Short mmCIF file of C-alpha atoms in Angstrom, two decimals:
data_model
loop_
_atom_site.label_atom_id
_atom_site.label_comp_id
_atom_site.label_asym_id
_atom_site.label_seq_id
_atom_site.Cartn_x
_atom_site.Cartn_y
_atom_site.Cartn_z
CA UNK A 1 18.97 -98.08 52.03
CA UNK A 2 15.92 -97.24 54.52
CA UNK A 3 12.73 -97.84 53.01
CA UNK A 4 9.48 -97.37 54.53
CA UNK A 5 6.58 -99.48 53.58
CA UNK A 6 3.08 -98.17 54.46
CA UNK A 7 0.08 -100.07 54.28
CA UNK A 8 -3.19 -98.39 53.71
CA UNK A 9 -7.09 -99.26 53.60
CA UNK A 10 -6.87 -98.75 49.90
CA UNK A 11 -3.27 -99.83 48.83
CA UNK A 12 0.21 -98.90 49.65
CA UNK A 13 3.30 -96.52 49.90
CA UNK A 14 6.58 -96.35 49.91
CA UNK A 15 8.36 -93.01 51.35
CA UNK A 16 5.53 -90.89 51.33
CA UNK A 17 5.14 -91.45 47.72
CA UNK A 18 2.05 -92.28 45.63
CA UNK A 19 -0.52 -94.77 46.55
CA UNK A 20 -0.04 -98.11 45.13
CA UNK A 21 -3.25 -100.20 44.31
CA UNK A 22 -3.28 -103.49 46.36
CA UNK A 23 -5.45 -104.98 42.73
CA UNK A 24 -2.45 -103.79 40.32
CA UNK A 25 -1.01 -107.72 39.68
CA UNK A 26 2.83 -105.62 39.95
CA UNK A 27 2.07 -104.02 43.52
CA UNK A 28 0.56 -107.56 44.63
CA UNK A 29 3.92 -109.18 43.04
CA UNK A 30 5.92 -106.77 45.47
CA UNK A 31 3.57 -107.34 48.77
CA UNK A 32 3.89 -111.06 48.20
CA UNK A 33 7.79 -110.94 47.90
CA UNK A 34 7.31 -108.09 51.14
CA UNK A 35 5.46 -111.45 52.95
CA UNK A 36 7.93 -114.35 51.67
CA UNK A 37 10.65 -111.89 53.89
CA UNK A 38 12.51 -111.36 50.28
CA UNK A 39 13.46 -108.56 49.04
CA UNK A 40 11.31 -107.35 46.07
CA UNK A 41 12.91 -107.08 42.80
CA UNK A 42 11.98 -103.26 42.41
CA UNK A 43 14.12 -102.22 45.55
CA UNK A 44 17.08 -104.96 44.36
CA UNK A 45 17.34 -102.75 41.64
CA UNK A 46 17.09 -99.68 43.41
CA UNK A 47 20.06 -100.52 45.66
CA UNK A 48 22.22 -102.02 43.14
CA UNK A 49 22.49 -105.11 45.32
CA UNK A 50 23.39 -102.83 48.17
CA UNK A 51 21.22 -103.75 51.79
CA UNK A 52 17.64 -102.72 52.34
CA UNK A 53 16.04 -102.01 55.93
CA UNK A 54 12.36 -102.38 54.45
CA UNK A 55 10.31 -100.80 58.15
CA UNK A 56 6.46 -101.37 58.25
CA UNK A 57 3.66 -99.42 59.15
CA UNK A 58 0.24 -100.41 59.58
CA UNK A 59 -2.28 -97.74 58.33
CA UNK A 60 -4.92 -99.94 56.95
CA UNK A 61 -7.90 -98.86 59.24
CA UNK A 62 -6.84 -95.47 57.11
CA UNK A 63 -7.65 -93.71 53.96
CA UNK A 64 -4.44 -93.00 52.25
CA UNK A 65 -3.66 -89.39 52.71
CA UNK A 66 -1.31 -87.73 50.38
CA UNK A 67 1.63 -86.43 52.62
CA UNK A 68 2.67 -83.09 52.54
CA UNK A 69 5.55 -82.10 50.48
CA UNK A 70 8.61 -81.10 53.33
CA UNK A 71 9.91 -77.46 52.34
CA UNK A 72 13.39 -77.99 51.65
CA UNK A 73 15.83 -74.78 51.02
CA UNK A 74 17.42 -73.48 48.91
CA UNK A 75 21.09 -74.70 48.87
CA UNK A 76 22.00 -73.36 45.23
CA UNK A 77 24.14 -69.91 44.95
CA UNK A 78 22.30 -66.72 44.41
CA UNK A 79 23.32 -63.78 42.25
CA UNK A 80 22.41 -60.48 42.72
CA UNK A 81 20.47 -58.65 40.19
CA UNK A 82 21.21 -54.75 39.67
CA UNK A 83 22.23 -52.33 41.93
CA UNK A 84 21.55 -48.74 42.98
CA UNK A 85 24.41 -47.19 40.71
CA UNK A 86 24.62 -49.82 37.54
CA UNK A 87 27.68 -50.94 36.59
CA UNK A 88 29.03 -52.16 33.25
CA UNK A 89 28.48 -55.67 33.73
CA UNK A 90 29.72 -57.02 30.17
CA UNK A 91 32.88 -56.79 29.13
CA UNK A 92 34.29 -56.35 25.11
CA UNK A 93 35.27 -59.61 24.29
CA UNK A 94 38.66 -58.76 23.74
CA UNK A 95 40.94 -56.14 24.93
CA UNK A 96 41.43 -55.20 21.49
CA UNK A 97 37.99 -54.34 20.58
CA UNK A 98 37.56 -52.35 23.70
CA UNK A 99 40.61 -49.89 22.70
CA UNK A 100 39.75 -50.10 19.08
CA UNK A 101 35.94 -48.66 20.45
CA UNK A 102 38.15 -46.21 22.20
CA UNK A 103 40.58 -44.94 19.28
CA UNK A 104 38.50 -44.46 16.94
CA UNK A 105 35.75 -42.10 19.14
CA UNK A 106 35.62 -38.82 18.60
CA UNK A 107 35.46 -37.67 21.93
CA UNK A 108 38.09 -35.37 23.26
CA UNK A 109 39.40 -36.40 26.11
CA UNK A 110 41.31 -34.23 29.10
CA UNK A 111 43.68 -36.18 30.54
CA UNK A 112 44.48 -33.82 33.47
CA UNK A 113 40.83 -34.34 34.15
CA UNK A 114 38.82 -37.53 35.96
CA UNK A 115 37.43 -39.74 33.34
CA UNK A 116 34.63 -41.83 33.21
CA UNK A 117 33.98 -45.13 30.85
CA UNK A 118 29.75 -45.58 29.66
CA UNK A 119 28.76 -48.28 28.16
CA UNK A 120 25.60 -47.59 25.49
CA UNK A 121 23.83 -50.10 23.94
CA UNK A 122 21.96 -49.11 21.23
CA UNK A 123 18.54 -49.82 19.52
CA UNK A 124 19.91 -51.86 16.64
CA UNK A 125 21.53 -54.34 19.48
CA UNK A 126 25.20 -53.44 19.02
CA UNK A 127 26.70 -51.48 21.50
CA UNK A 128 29.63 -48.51 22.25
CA UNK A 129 32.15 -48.47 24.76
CA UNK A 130 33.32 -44.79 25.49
CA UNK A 131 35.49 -42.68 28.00
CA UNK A 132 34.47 -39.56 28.52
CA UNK A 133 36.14 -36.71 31.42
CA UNK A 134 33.11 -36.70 34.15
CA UNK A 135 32.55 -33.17 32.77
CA UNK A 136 31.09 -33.75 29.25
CA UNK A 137 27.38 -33.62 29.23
CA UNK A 138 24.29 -35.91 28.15
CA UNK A 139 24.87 -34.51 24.99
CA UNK A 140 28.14 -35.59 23.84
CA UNK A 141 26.95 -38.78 24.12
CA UNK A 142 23.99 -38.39 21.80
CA UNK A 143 26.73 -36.40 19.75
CA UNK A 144 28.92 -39.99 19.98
CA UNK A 145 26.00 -42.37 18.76
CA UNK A 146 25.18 -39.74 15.80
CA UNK A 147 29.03 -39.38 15.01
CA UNK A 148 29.78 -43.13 15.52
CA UNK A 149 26.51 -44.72 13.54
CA UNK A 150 25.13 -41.96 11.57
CA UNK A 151 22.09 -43.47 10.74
CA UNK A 152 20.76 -42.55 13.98
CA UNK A 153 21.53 -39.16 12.85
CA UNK A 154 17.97 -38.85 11.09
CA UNK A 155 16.50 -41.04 13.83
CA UNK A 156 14.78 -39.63 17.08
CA UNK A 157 15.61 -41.33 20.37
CA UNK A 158 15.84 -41.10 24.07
CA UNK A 159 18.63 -42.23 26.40
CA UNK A 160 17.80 -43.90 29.35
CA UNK A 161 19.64 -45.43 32.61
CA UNK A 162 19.06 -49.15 33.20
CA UNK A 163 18.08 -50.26 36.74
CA UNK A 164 16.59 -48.16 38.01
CA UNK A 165 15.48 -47.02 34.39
CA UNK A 166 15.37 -42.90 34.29
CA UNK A 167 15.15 -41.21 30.87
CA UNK A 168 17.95 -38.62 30.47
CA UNK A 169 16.09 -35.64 29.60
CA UNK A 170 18.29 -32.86 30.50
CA UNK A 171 20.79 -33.31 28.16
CA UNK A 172 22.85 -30.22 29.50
CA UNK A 173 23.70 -31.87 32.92
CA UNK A 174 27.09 -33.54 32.75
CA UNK A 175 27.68 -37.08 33.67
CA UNK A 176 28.97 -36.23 37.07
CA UNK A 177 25.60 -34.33 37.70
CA UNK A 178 23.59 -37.00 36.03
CA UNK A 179 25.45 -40.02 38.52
CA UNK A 180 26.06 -41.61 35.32
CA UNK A 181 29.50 -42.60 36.00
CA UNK A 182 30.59 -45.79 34.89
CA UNK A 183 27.38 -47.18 34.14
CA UNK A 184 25.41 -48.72 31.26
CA UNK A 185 22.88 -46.06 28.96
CA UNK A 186 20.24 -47.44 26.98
CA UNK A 187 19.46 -46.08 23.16
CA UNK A 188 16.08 -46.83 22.70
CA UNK A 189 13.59 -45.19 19.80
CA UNK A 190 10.60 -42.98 19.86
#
């Protein structure tokens, strides 16, 4: 292990790290080891019995001067977050419940037709997966939420498109129109 020892006016440091009173009886224990030629205790355990290359340099006509910290980058993964057309990002947690969500909607479906899946997660935190032929409109899926939890039937709300978030107001538009394909709608109350 490389170690670099760095004496200063006021005390000393060891790899650019914090200043080290030369009065502190521990740091004086180390400097007199450091002028025996041993190795100081503190680095034997550091190394693990392993060799230390302890290099010297003489700064003691100096203040100590806190060194600056060396930008090191990022070497981690990133993730990216959202997108221009949102995508269903969760998944049911079993196949199962995702065709049980499916089976028991009462949305008519045209086969002969292209079909669409939304996602909608709604107010109370649960949420509905649904396919739906790119043709229906906005409001089928209000209709879906009212027909599938009718508690919301009584209960005034908005849908809304996450990122970027855009309240669906023109509920006569279909989901082709609205560029609402495959993507995640937001219940959220008045």
């Amino acid at each position: 292990v490389q170690i670099l020892l760095k004496l200063w006016r006021n005390g000393f440091s060891l790899d650019d790290g914090e200043l080290r009173s030369y009065s502190d009886p521990t740091n004086a224990q180390f400097l007199e080891s450091v002028k025996r030629g041993e190795i100081p205790v503190e680095l034997q355990r550091l190394v693990h019995g392993g060799q230390v290359n302890l290099d010297m340099e003489d700064h003691q006509e100096q203040e100590y001067v806190k060194p600056r910290l060396r930008f090191k980058a990022f070497s981690g993964e990133g993730q990216k977050l959202g997108s221009l057309t949102p995508e269903i990002v969760s998944t049911p947690s079993s196949p199962e419940e995702e065709e049980k969500s499916i089976l028991d909607a009462p949305v008519l479906i045209d086969d002969s037709m292209p079909a669409t899946k939304i996602q909608i997660r709604l107010a109370d935190g649960s949420r509905l997966i649904q396919r739906f032929n790119q043709t229906h409109r906005i409001k089928h899926i209000r209709d879906f939420i009212i027909q599938s939890r009718p508690a919301f039937a009584t209960t005034d709300f908005v849908l809304v498109t996450t990122f970027p978030n855009k309240e669906l107001t023109d509920e006569s538009l279909t989901l082709q129109e609205a560029d609402i394909l495959n993507t995640v709608i937001l219940q959220q109350l008045k």
